[in-house]
Short mmCIF file of C-alpha atoms and ligand atoms in Angstrom, two decimals:
data_model
loop_
_atom_site.label_atom_id
_atom_site.label_comp_id
_atom_site.label_asym_id
_atom_site.label_seq_id
_atom_site.Cartn_x
_atom_site.Cartn_y
_atom_site.Cartn_z
CA MET S 1 93.23 131.12 86.55
CA PRO S 2 90.90 129.38 84.12
CA LEU S 3 87.51 128.45 85.50
CA LEU S 4 86.71 124.81 84.63
CA GLY S 5 83.46 122.95 84.86
CA ASN S 6 85.07 119.63 85.50
CA LEU S 7 83.24 116.86 87.28
CA PRO S 8 82.67 114.88 84.03
CA GLU S 9 86.40 114.84 83.27
CA LEU S 10 87.18 113.73 86.81
CA ALA S 11 84.63 110.93 86.59
CA ARG S 12 86.13 109.35 83.43
CA GLY S 13 88.04 106.63 85.24
CA GLU S 14 91.56 108.10 85.25
CA ALA S 15 92.92 108.41 88.81
CA MET S 16 91.91 111.84 90.14
CA ASN S 17 95.48 112.79 91.11
CA GLN S 18 96.64 112.19 87.53
CA VAL S 19 93.94 114.49 86.16
CA LEU S 20 94.74 117.24 88.69
CA GLU S 21 98.47 116.98 87.92
CA ARG S 22 97.88 117.05 84.18
CA TRP S 23 95.87 120.24 84.61
CA CYS S 24 98.81 121.68 86.57
CA ASP S 25 101.01 120.99 83.52
CA ARG S 26 98.48 122.84 81.40
CA PHE S 27 97.25 125.71 83.57
CA GLY S 28 100.10 126.29 86.02
CA PRO S 29 100.55 125.42 89.68
CA THR S 30 97.29 126.96 90.96
CA TYR S 31 93.89 126.88 89.28
CA ARG S 32 90.20 126.78 90.08
CA VAL S 33 87.85 123.86 89.38
CA ARG S 34 84.14 123.28 89.87
CA LEU S 35 83.11 120.06 91.62
CA GLY S 36 79.39 119.90 90.92
CA GLY S 37 78.22 123.25 92.19
CA THR S 38 81.21 123.78 94.48
CA PRO S 39 84.12 126.00 93.44
CA ALA S 40 87.47 124.61 94.61
CA VAL S 41 91.14 125.50 94.26
CA VAL S 42 93.91 123.08 93.27
CA THR S 43 97.51 123.97 93.99
CA ALA S 44 100.99 122.53 93.67
CA ASP S 45 102.59 125.90 94.48
CA PRO S 46 105.01 125.04 97.34
CA VAL S 47 104.46 128.40 99.04
CA LEU S 48 100.67 128.06 98.99
CA VAL S 49 100.75 124.37 100.01
CA ASP S 50 103.05 125.22 102.91
CA THR S 51 100.98 128.24 103.96
CA VAL S 52 97.62 126.46 104.14
CA LEU S 53 98.95 123.32 105.79
CA ARG S 54 100.85 125.27 108.42
CA GLN S 55 97.91 127.49 109.32
CA ARG S 56 95.99 124.56 110.83
CA PRO S 57 93.99 124.14 112.95
CA ASP S 58 93.22 127.86 113.37
CA ALA S 59 92.70 129.06 109.79
CA PHE S 60 92.16 125.75 107.90
CA ARG S 61 90.51 122.41 108.69
CA ARG S 62 89.92 119.03 107.05
CA PRO S 63 86.85 119.03 104.76
CA SER S 64 83.73 118.79 106.86
CA ILE S 65 82.23 115.98 104.71
CA MET S 66 85.31 113.79 105.27
CA SER S 67 85.16 114.36 109.03
CA GLU S 68 81.40 113.67 109.12
CA VAL S 69 81.77 110.36 107.24
CA ILE S 70 84.60 109.16 109.49
CA ASP S 71 82.94 110.35 112.70
CA GLU S 72 79.67 108.68 111.67
CA ILE S 73 81.35 105.27 111.62
CA GLY S 74 82.86 105.77 115.09
CA GLY S 75 86.29 106.96 113.97
CA HIS S 76 86.22 110.38 115.62
CA GLY S 77 89.79 110.91 116.71
CA VAL S 78 92.92 112.89 115.94
CA PHE S 79 92.38 112.75 112.14
CA THR S 80 88.99 114.47 112.24
CA ALA S 81 89.16 116.54 115.45
CA GLU S 82 89.68 120.29 115.17
CA GLY S 83 90.75 123.16 117.43
CA ALA S 84 91.48 122.54 121.12
CA GLU S 85 90.23 118.94 120.97
CA TRP S 86 92.68 118.18 118.12
CA ARG S 87 95.59 119.69 120.13
CA ARG S 88 94.84 117.34 123.02
CA LEU S 89 94.31 114.22 120.90
CA ARG S 90 97.36 114.98 118.78
CA LYS S 91 99.56 114.95 121.92
CA ILE S 92 98.19 111.55 122.91
CA ALA S 93 98.52 110.10 119.38
CA THR S 94 102.06 111.43 118.91
CA GLN S 95 103.11 109.95 122.21
CA SER S 96 101.68 106.53 121.33
CA LEU S 97 103.77 106.54 118.13
CA ASN S 98 107.03 107.96 119.51
CA SER S 99 110.34 106.14 119.17
CA SER S 100 110.34 104.50 122.60
CA TYR S 101 106.93 102.98 121.89
CA LEU S 102 108.08 101.94 118.41
CA ARG S 103 110.77 99.85 120.11
CA GLN S 104 108.05 98.11 122.14
CA TYR S 105 106.01 97.48 118.99
CA PHE S 106 108.94 96.09 117.00
CA SER S 107 108.50 92.43 117.88
CA THR S 108 104.99 92.52 116.35
CA ILE S 109 106.33 94.05 113.12
CA ALA S 110 109.21 91.54 112.99
CA GLU S 111 106.89 88.60 113.50
CA VAL S 112 104.41 89.60 110.78
CA THR S 113 107.33 90.40 108.43
CA ALA S 114 108.73 86.89 108.94
CA ARG S 115 105.28 85.43 108.17
CA MET S 116 105.13 87.39 104.93
CA ARG S 117 108.61 86.23 103.96
CA ASN S 118 107.62 82.59 104.57
CA SER S 119 104.48 83.06 102.52
CA TRP S 120 106.48 84.46 99.56
CA VAL S 121 109.07 81.67 99.82
CA SER S 122 106.20 79.13 99.67
CA ALA S 123 104.76 80.94 96.64
CA ALA S 124 108.21 80.81 95.01
CA ASP S 125 108.44 77.06 95.66
CA ALA S 126 104.94 76.54 94.28
CA GLY S 127 105.77 78.59 91.16
CA ALA S 128 102.57 80.58 91.71
CA SER S 129 102.18 84.25 90.86
CA VAL S 130 101.15 86.49 93.75
CA ASP S 131 98.70 89.37 93.91
CA VAL S 132 101.01 91.97 95.45
CA LEU S 133 98.46 94.47 96.73
CA ALA S 134 96.35 91.75 98.36
CA ASP S 135 99.43 90.38 100.13
CA MET S 136 100.56 93.82 101.29
CA GLN S 137 97.03 94.49 102.57
CA ARG S 138 97.14 91.28 104.61
CA TYR S 139 100.54 92.31 105.95
CA THR S 140 99.53 95.81 107.08
CA LEU S 141 96.15 94.60 108.29
CA ASP S 142 97.92 92.17 110.62
CA VAL S 143 100.50 94.71 111.79
CA THR S 144 98.04 97.57 112.24
CA THR S 145 95.28 95.56 113.91
CA TRP S 146 97.79 93.92 116.24
CA LEU S 147 99.47 97.24 117.05
CA ALA S 148 96.21 99.13 117.40
CA THR S 149 94.28 96.62 119.50
CA GLY S 150 96.63 93.84 120.65
CA HIS S 151 94.65 91.28 118.59
CA ASP S 152 96.53 89.07 116.10
CA LEU S 153 94.30 88.49 113.05
CA ASN S 154 97.05 86.51 111.28
CA SER S 155 95.59 87.00 107.84
CA VAL S 156 98.99 86.42 106.20
CA ASP S 157 98.73 82.75 107.14
CA GLY S 158 95.17 82.74 105.82
CA ASN S 159 93.31 82.39 109.11
CA ASP S 160 89.61 82.25 108.43
CA ASP S 161 88.43 85.32 110.24
CA SER S 162 85.21 86.87 108.97
CA LEU S 163 86.21 90.30 110.28
CA LEU S 164 89.38 90.15 108.21
CA SER S 165 87.71 89.64 104.84
CA ARG S 166 85.39 92.53 105.55
CA LEU S 167 87.97 94.93 106.98
CA VAL S 168 89.64 95.06 103.56
CA GLU S 169 86.33 96.25 102.12
CA LEU S 170 86.09 99.06 104.65
CA PHE S 171 88.37 101.42 102.76
CA PRO S 172 86.71 101.36 99.33
CA ALA S 173 83.29 101.65 101.02
CA PHE S 174 84.50 104.58 103.00
CA ALA S 175 86.04 106.31 99.93
CA ARG S 176 82.71 105.82 98.10
CA ARG S 177 80.90 107.74 100.83
CA ILE S 178 83.40 110.61 100.84
CA ASN S 179 83.15 110.93 97.05
CA ALA S 180 79.35 110.47 96.84
CA PRO S 181 77.53 113.51 95.40
CA PHE S 182 75.21 113.56 98.46
CA PRO S 183 74.93 111.50 101.70
CA TYR S 184 72.33 109.05 100.32
CA TRP S 185 73.12 106.43 103.03
CA ARG S 186 71.45 108.63 105.65
CA HIS S 187 68.17 108.10 103.78
CA VAL S 188 68.53 104.71 102.05
CA LYS S 189 70.98 101.95 102.98
CA LEU S 190 72.27 99.96 100.00
CA PRO S 191 73.61 96.43 100.65
CA GLN S 192 77.17 97.87 100.64
CA ASP S 193 76.16 100.34 103.38
CA ARG S 194 74.66 97.60 105.53
CA ARG S 195 77.90 95.62 105.14
CA LEU S 196 79.92 98.69 106.13
CA ASP S 197 77.77 99.21 109.26
CA ALA S 198 78.13 95.52 110.22
CA THR S 199 81.92 95.59 109.76
CA VAL S 200 82.26 98.75 111.82
CA GLU S 201 80.13 97.25 114.59
CA GLU S 202 82.26 94.10 114.64
CA LEU S 203 85.42 96.18 114.73
CA ALA S 204 84.09 98.31 117.59
CA ALA S 205 83.20 95.14 119.54
CA LEU S 206 86.76 93.84 119.07
CA VAL S 207 88.24 97.16 120.23
CA ARG S 208 85.94 97.26 123.27
CA PHE S 209 86.90 93.71 124.21
CA GLN S 210 90.60 94.46 123.90
CA PHE S 211 90.09 97.75 125.77
CA VAL S 212 89.12 95.92 128.97
CA LYS S 213 92.29 93.80 128.77
CA ALA S 214 94.45 96.88 128.04
CA ARG S 215 93.07 98.72 131.07
CA GLU S 216 93.82 95.75 133.32
CA ARG S 217 97.39 95.44 132.04
CA MET S 218 98.11 99.16 132.42
CA ALA S 219 96.62 99.19 135.95
CA GLY S 220 99.19 96.52 136.81
CA GLY S 221 102.01 98.92 135.79
CA ALA S 222 103.09 97.08 132.57
CA GLU S 223 104.76 98.90 129.64
CA PRO S 224 102.40 99.48 126.66
CA THR S 225 102.85 97.06 123.74
CA ASN S 226 100.17 98.54 121.47
CA PHE S 227 98.37 101.86 120.79
CA LEU S 228 95.39 100.87 122.87
CA GLU S 229 97.55 100.37 125.95
CA ALA S 230 99.52 103.54 125.20
CA LEU S 231 96.25 105.48 124.89
CA VAL S 232 94.88 104.02 128.12
CA ARG S 233 97.94 105.22 130.01
CA PRO S 234 97.46 108.97 130.72
CA LEU S 235 100.13 111.54 129.81
CA GLU S 236 101.86 113.06 132.83
CA ASP S 237 100.38 116.56 132.46
CA GLU S 238 97.03 115.52 130.97
CA PRO S 239 93.84 113.94 132.28
CA ALA S 240 93.30 110.35 131.03
CA ALA S 241 91.57 110.03 127.64
CA SER S 242 87.87 109.16 127.93
CA ASP S 243 86.66 105.74 126.74
CA ASP S 244 85.15 107.31 123.60
CA GLU S 245 88.41 109.13 122.85
CA VAL S 246 90.40 105.91 123.16
CA LEU S 247 87.98 103.94 120.96
CA GLY S 248 87.81 106.68 118.32
CA ASN S 249 91.59 106.99 118.18
CA VAL S 250 92.11 103.25 117.81
CA VAL S 251 89.69 103.20 114.86
CA THR S 252 91.54 106.26 113.49
CA MET S 253 94.86 104.42 113.64
CA LEU S 254 93.33 101.45 111.84
CA LEU S 255 91.97 103.69 109.08
CA ALA S 256 95.03 105.93 108.75
CA GLY S 257 97.63 103.18 109.02
CA GLU S 258 96.27 100.40 106.83
CA ASP S 259 95.53 101.46 103.26
CA THR S 260 98.39 103.96 103.08
CA THR S 261 100.97 101.54 104.37
CA SER S 262 99.93 98.60 102.18
CA SER S 263 100.01 100.55 98.92
CA THR S 264 103.51 101.90 99.58
CA PRO S 265 105.46 98.58 99.56
CA ALA S 266 103.15 97.36 96.76
CA TRP S 267 104.35 100.22 94.55
CA ALA S 268 107.95 99.51 95.63
CA VAL S 269 107.57 95.86 94.54
CA HIS S 270 106.19 97.07 91.21
CA ARG S 271 109.30 99.22 90.63
CA LEU S 272 111.68 96.51 91.88
CA SER S 273 110.18 93.95 89.49
CA ALA S 274 111.50 96.05 86.59
CA HIS S 275 114.92 96.62 88.19
CA PRO S 276 116.78 93.39 89.05
CA GLU S 277 119.97 95.36 89.70
CA VAL S 278 118.20 97.31 92.48
CA GLN S 279 116.89 94.06 93.97
CA GLU S 280 120.46 92.73 94.09
CA ARG S 281 121.65 95.78 95.99
CA VAL S 282 118.74 95.62 98.46
CA ALA S 283 119.38 91.89 99.01
CA ALA S 284 123.12 92.42 99.61
CA GLU S 285 122.45 95.17 102.14
CA ALA S 286 119.78 93.07 103.88
CA GLU S 287 122.14 90.10 104.06
CA ALA S 288 124.78 92.25 105.78
CA VAL S 289 122.40 94.02 108.17
CA LEU S 290 119.89 91.28 109.01
CA ALA S 291 122.23 88.28 109.07
CA ASP S 292 121.91 87.98 112.85
CA GLY S 293 118.13 88.19 112.81
CA LEU S 294 115.89 91.19 113.41
CA ALA S 295 117.45 92.81 116.44
CA ASP S 296 115.63 96.12 116.84
CA PRO S 297 114.52 99.26 114.97
CA ALA S 298 118.14 100.52 114.98
CA ALA S 299 119.07 97.67 112.60
CA VAL S 300 116.33 98.86 110.25
CA GLY S 301 117.98 102.29 110.40
CA ARG S 302 121.03 100.72 108.73
CA LEU S 303 118.97 99.53 105.76
CA THR S 304 119.68 102.81 103.99
CA TYR S 305 119.38 101.51 100.44
CA ALA S 306 116.09 99.70 101.12
CA ARG S 307 114.79 102.94 102.66
CA ALA S 308 115.93 104.83 99.51
CA VAL S 309 113.88 102.35 97.45
CA ILE S 310 110.80 103.18 99.53
CA ASP S 311 111.43 106.93 99.23
CA GLU S 312 111.86 106.64 95.47
CA ALA S 313 108.72 104.49 95.10
CA MET S 314 106.79 107.09 97.13
CA ARG S 315 108.15 109.91 94.96
CA LEU S 316 106.94 108.20 91.78
CA ASN S 317 103.73 106.71 93.22
CA PRO S 318 102.73 108.63 96.34
CA VAL S 319 99.78 106.95 98.04
CA THR S 320 98.39 110.26 99.29
CA PRO S 321 99.18 112.49 96.29
CA PHE S 322 97.00 115.28 97.67
CA ILE S 323 95.10 116.28 100.76
CA VAL S 324 92.15 118.64 100.93
CA VAL S 325 91.68 121.42 103.45
CA GLN S 326 89.17 124.28 103.72
CA PRO S 327 89.44 127.74 105.32
CA ASN S 328 87.51 128.32 108.55
CA HIS S 329 86.79 131.93 107.42
CA ASP S 330 87.42 134.18 104.41
CA ILE S 331 91.19 134.59 104.17
CA THR S 332 94.01 135.92 101.97
CA VAL S 333 97.05 133.63 101.75
CA ASP S 334 100.57 133.92 100.33
CA THR S 335 101.48 132.24 97.04
CA ALA S 336 104.77 132.08 95.10
CA GLU S 337 103.46 134.84 92.86
CA GLY S 338 101.68 137.06 95.40
CA SER S 339 98.47 136.26 97.25
CA LEU S 340 95.16 134.47 96.83
CA ARG S 341 91.73 135.26 98.32
CA LEU S 342 89.81 132.20 99.56
CA LYS S 343 86.22 132.17 100.74
CA GLN S 344 85.27 130.27 103.92
CA GLY S 345 84.72 126.56 103.17
CA THR S 346 86.41 126.53 99.72
CA PRO S 347 88.03 123.10 99.26
CA VAL S 348 91.76 123.52 98.57
CA PHE S 349 93.41 120.46 96.97
CA THR S 350 97.09 120.57 97.94
CA LEU S 351 99.27 118.41 95.67
CA LEU S 352 101.96 117.07 97.99
CA THR S 353 104.52 115.63 95.59
CA TYR S 354 103.81 117.03 92.12
CA GLY S 355 106.95 119.16 92.01
CA SER S 356 109.30 116.23 92.68
CA ARG S 357 108.09 114.52 89.49
CA ARG S 358 107.31 117.44 87.21
CA ASP S 359 109.90 120.07 88.09
CA ARG S 360 112.29 119.37 85.24
CA SER S 361 114.65 122.17 86.27
CA ARG S 362 115.34 120.48 89.62
CA PHE S 363 114.88 116.81 88.68
CA ALA S 364 116.31 116.26 85.23
CA ASP S 365 115.72 112.50 85.39
CA HIS S 366 112.40 112.92 87.23
CA ASP S 367 110.67 109.96 85.50
CA GLU S 368 113.39 107.44 86.33
CA PHE S 369 113.33 105.03 89.26
CA ARG S 370 116.72 105.85 90.79
CA PRO S 371 116.89 105.15 94.56
CA GLU S 372 120.50 106.40 94.60
CA ARG S 373 119.23 109.99 94.44
CA TRP S 374 118.17 109.62 98.09
CA LEU S 375 121.66 108.66 99.23
CA ASP S 376 123.15 111.93 98.06
CA GLU S 377 121.79 114.82 100.12
CA SER S 378 122.47 117.37 97.39
CA SER S 379 120.12 115.65 94.92
CA ALA S 380 117.45 114.41 97.35
CA PRO S 381 114.20 116.36 97.05
CA ALA S 382 113.75 119.06 99.71
CA GLU S 383 110.80 118.96 102.09
CA LEU S 384 108.53 120.83 99.67
CA PRO S 385 107.50 120.25 96.93
CA TYR S 386 107.91 116.69 98.24
CA ALA S 387 105.71 116.11 101.31
CA PRO S 388 104.12 112.63 101.00
CA PHE S 389 103.24 112.64 104.71
CA GLY S 390 101.73 116.13 104.69
CA ALA S 391 103.23 119.19 106.36
CA GLY S 392 102.76 121.56 109.26
CA PRO S 393 101.31 120.68 112.67
CA ARG S 394 99.05 117.92 111.29
CA PHE S 395 101.72 116.01 109.33
CA CYS S 396 101.41 112.23 109.63
CA PRO S 397 102.36 111.02 113.14
CA GLY S 398 102.64 107.44 111.75
CA ARG S 399 105.45 108.35 109.33
CA ASN S 400 108.25 106.59 111.22
CA LEU S 401 106.17 103.49 111.82
CA ALA S 402 105.13 103.32 108.15
CA LEU S 403 108.71 103.74 106.91
CA LEU S 404 109.97 101.15 109.40
CA GLU S 405 107.40 98.59 108.23
CA ALA S 406 107.91 99.22 104.52
CA THR S 407 111.72 99.27 104.70
CA LEU S 408 112.00 96.11 106.78
CA LEU S 409 109.47 94.29 104.62
CA ILE S 410 111.14 95.14 101.30
CA ALA S 411 114.61 94.24 102.62
CA THR S 412 113.37 90.94 104.07
CA LEU S 413 111.52 89.94 100.89
CA CYS S 414 114.42 90.84 98.56
CA ARG S 415 116.78 88.86 100.77
CA ALA S 416 114.57 85.76 100.39
CA VAL S 417 113.35 85.90 96.78
CA THR S 418 113.86 87.56 93.41
CA ILE S 419 110.82 89.28 91.94
CA ARG S 420 109.69 89.31 88.30
CA ALA S 421 106.73 91.14 86.79
CA HIS S 422 103.89 88.83 85.76
CA ASP S 423 101.87 90.96 83.39
CA ALA S 424 99.41 88.34 82.20
CA ASP S 425 96.54 90.66 83.20
CA GLY S 426 97.84 93.67 81.26
CA PRO S 427 99.65 96.76 82.51
CA VAL S 428 99.61 97.89 86.13
CA ARG S 429 97.33 100.89 86.56
CA GLU S 430 96.86 103.47 89.30
CA ARG S 431 93.45 103.96 90.91
CA MET S 432 92.39 106.44 93.56
CA GLY S 433 90.12 105.43 96.44
CA PHE S 434 90.92 106.49 99.98
CA THR S 435 94.55 106.34 98.69
CA ALA S 436 96.24 105.83 95.29
CA PHE S 437 96.81 102.10 94.77
CA PRO S 438 97.99 99.79 91.95
CA THR S 439 95.65 97.43 90.12
CA GLY S 440 96.70 94.35 88.13
CA LEU S 441 99.97 94.05 90.03
CA ALA S 442 101.10 90.40 90.01
CA VAL S 443 104.65 89.04 90.25
CA THR S 444 106.38 85.68 90.12
CA LEU S 445 108.99 84.81 92.72
CA HIS S 446 112.15 82.71 92.79
CA ARG S 447 113.74 81.53 95.99
CA ARG S 448 117.10 83.21 96.61
CA GLU S 449 118.38 81.26 99.59
CA ALA S 450 117.58 78.49 102.04
CA LEU S 451 115.93 80.02 105.10
CA GLY S 452 118.03 79.99 108.23
C1 HEM I 1 103.09 105.20 103.87
C2 HEM I 1 102.19 105.32 104.84
C3 HEM I 1 101.49 106.59 105.19
C4 HEM I 1 101.30 107.73 104.47
C5 HEM I 1 101.78 108.05 103.04
C6 HEM I 1 100.56 108.65 105.29
C7 HEM I 1 100.19 109.92 104.90
C8 HEM I 1 99.47 110.78 105.69
C9 HEM I 1 99.06 112.11 105.28
C10 HEM I 1 99.37 112.76 103.93
C11 HEM I 1 98.36 112.65 106.31
C12 HEM I 1 97.73 114.04 106.35
C13 HEM I 1 98.78 114.98 106.89
C14 HEM I 1 98.34 116.43 106.93
O1 HEM I 1 97.14 116.70 107.06
O2 HEM I 1 99.25 117.31 106.83
C15 HEM I 1 98.33 111.69 107.39
C16 HEM I 1 97.72 111.90 108.62
C17 HEM I 1 97.68 110.97 109.62
N1 HEM I 1 98.28 109.73 109.62
FE1 HEM I 1 99.37 108.91 108.11
N2 HEM I 1 100.29 108.05 106.50
C18 HEM I 1 100.85 106.80 106.50
C19 HEM I 1 100.83 105.88 107.53
C20 HEM I 1 100.28 106.08 108.77
C21 HEM I 1 100.33 105.15 109.88
C22 HEM I 1 101.05 103.79 109.85
C23 HEM I 1 99.64 105.70 110.92
C24 HEM I 1 99.38 105.18 112.30
C25 HEM I 1 99.21 103.95 112.59
C26 HEM I 1 99.17 107.00 110.46
C27 HEM I 1 98.42 107.87 111.23
C28 HEM I 1 98.00 109.11 110.82
C29 HEM I 1 97.17 109.99 111.64
C30 HEM I 1 96.65 109.69 113.04
C31 HEM I 1 96.98 111.17 110.89
C32 HEM I 1 96.18 112.41 111.31
C33 HEM I 1 97.11 113.44 111.93
C34 HEM I 1 96.40 114.74 112.36
O3 HEM I 1 95.36 115.07 111.81
O4 HEM I 1 96.95 115.41 113.26
N3 HEM I 1 99.58 107.19 109.17
N4 HEM I 1 99.01 110.56 106.99
#
């Protein structure tokens, strides 16, 4: 394994995941890097990725700096908890996202999806180009805030809500802190840090306000219609979550469910804009499945081609291309070629989807956007090396919700409009903040049908 002194190369502006993957091409699936003074390991080896992710929470944990930054802003919850506390919070979070709750949440998703469709039809009529990522952020912000707290921001319709404009800034600010060379904000607050603190305070006040209403509704025996209510209602064999646990988990859901879910359909729109034939097939399927309106999540289950489009977009542009973990103690772990010794605290960058794009022996046409590959089980990528939602006991509990939102949204939009790339601002590029997202992604739209 070559030893690289690499921070300068990582700081050159190329998305970090692209640099790490390029080094995999050059040095093999596992190599060491130096991030400032810290030695780290990067791996795309499916055996090693699987081993470290599965040995959580006992042998590996999330990086302590990431947990500290999130906890500091009041987001201590299932994403940052470890050990016995994580086991308890994970049960509560998984329950609040299970399929029976998803059915309860569906009317919120359907309503925001219809708003987005109307907004794109209006843009088509006006002949205006649209900023895809900004629109997808408004969409997921509305869905996630509504589902997490019961409050409808309605940013898709452009409601003037000061919290809204600042929530979008939360994620870049947060990524800046995680990637900062040292925690300067604990000593000096820059204007961006003061804005972050103010946004977080406003968000916490909203959650606390909604919390009181949720508790009242649940005390009256109603069925939960959002995470907050689901979290307020205790599990049968568990004591009720404390107020702090509920608040922290709601903020966690907002953080974990917003940026990731907006970038995914944005990348799908980018791919669709270059493939009119795929748009036609998505639209035809949507017409057949959604003709009677948006019945329930089971109807979304029949949108198999639209779902394949999302899977293929995620394969080519995963929004969480890697996650980082660190061993709780010195440990020797299995790799495809033998074993690897890791010292306590060594950051291990696990590349979650590298193999599904670079493994030319298994994916001959790996660079092509071909949703059909997901409809044929024999050619669909296996779980690893393709794990865009993570793996092991801490894999993403929001996976089904995210796929439901993205699939329904793409099908609904393709049914209403055709999409063409509008590359007046130059090529679309990938950047890495909290997640990997597209920049410069604009499209023009043409109305496909009169709305029923
Ligand atoms: C396309 C959208 C999404 C992607 C790609 C994604 C990806 C991920 C990944 C890679 C992880 C880390 C898994 C691991 O450590 O093994 C994760 C964790 C998590 N995600 Fe998602 N996610 C998405 C949407 C969502 C949504 C919509 C929610 C909930 C509203 C959510 C809630 C969470 C939570 C709570 C965790 C922490 C789980 C734990 O530590 O036990 N995610 N997600």
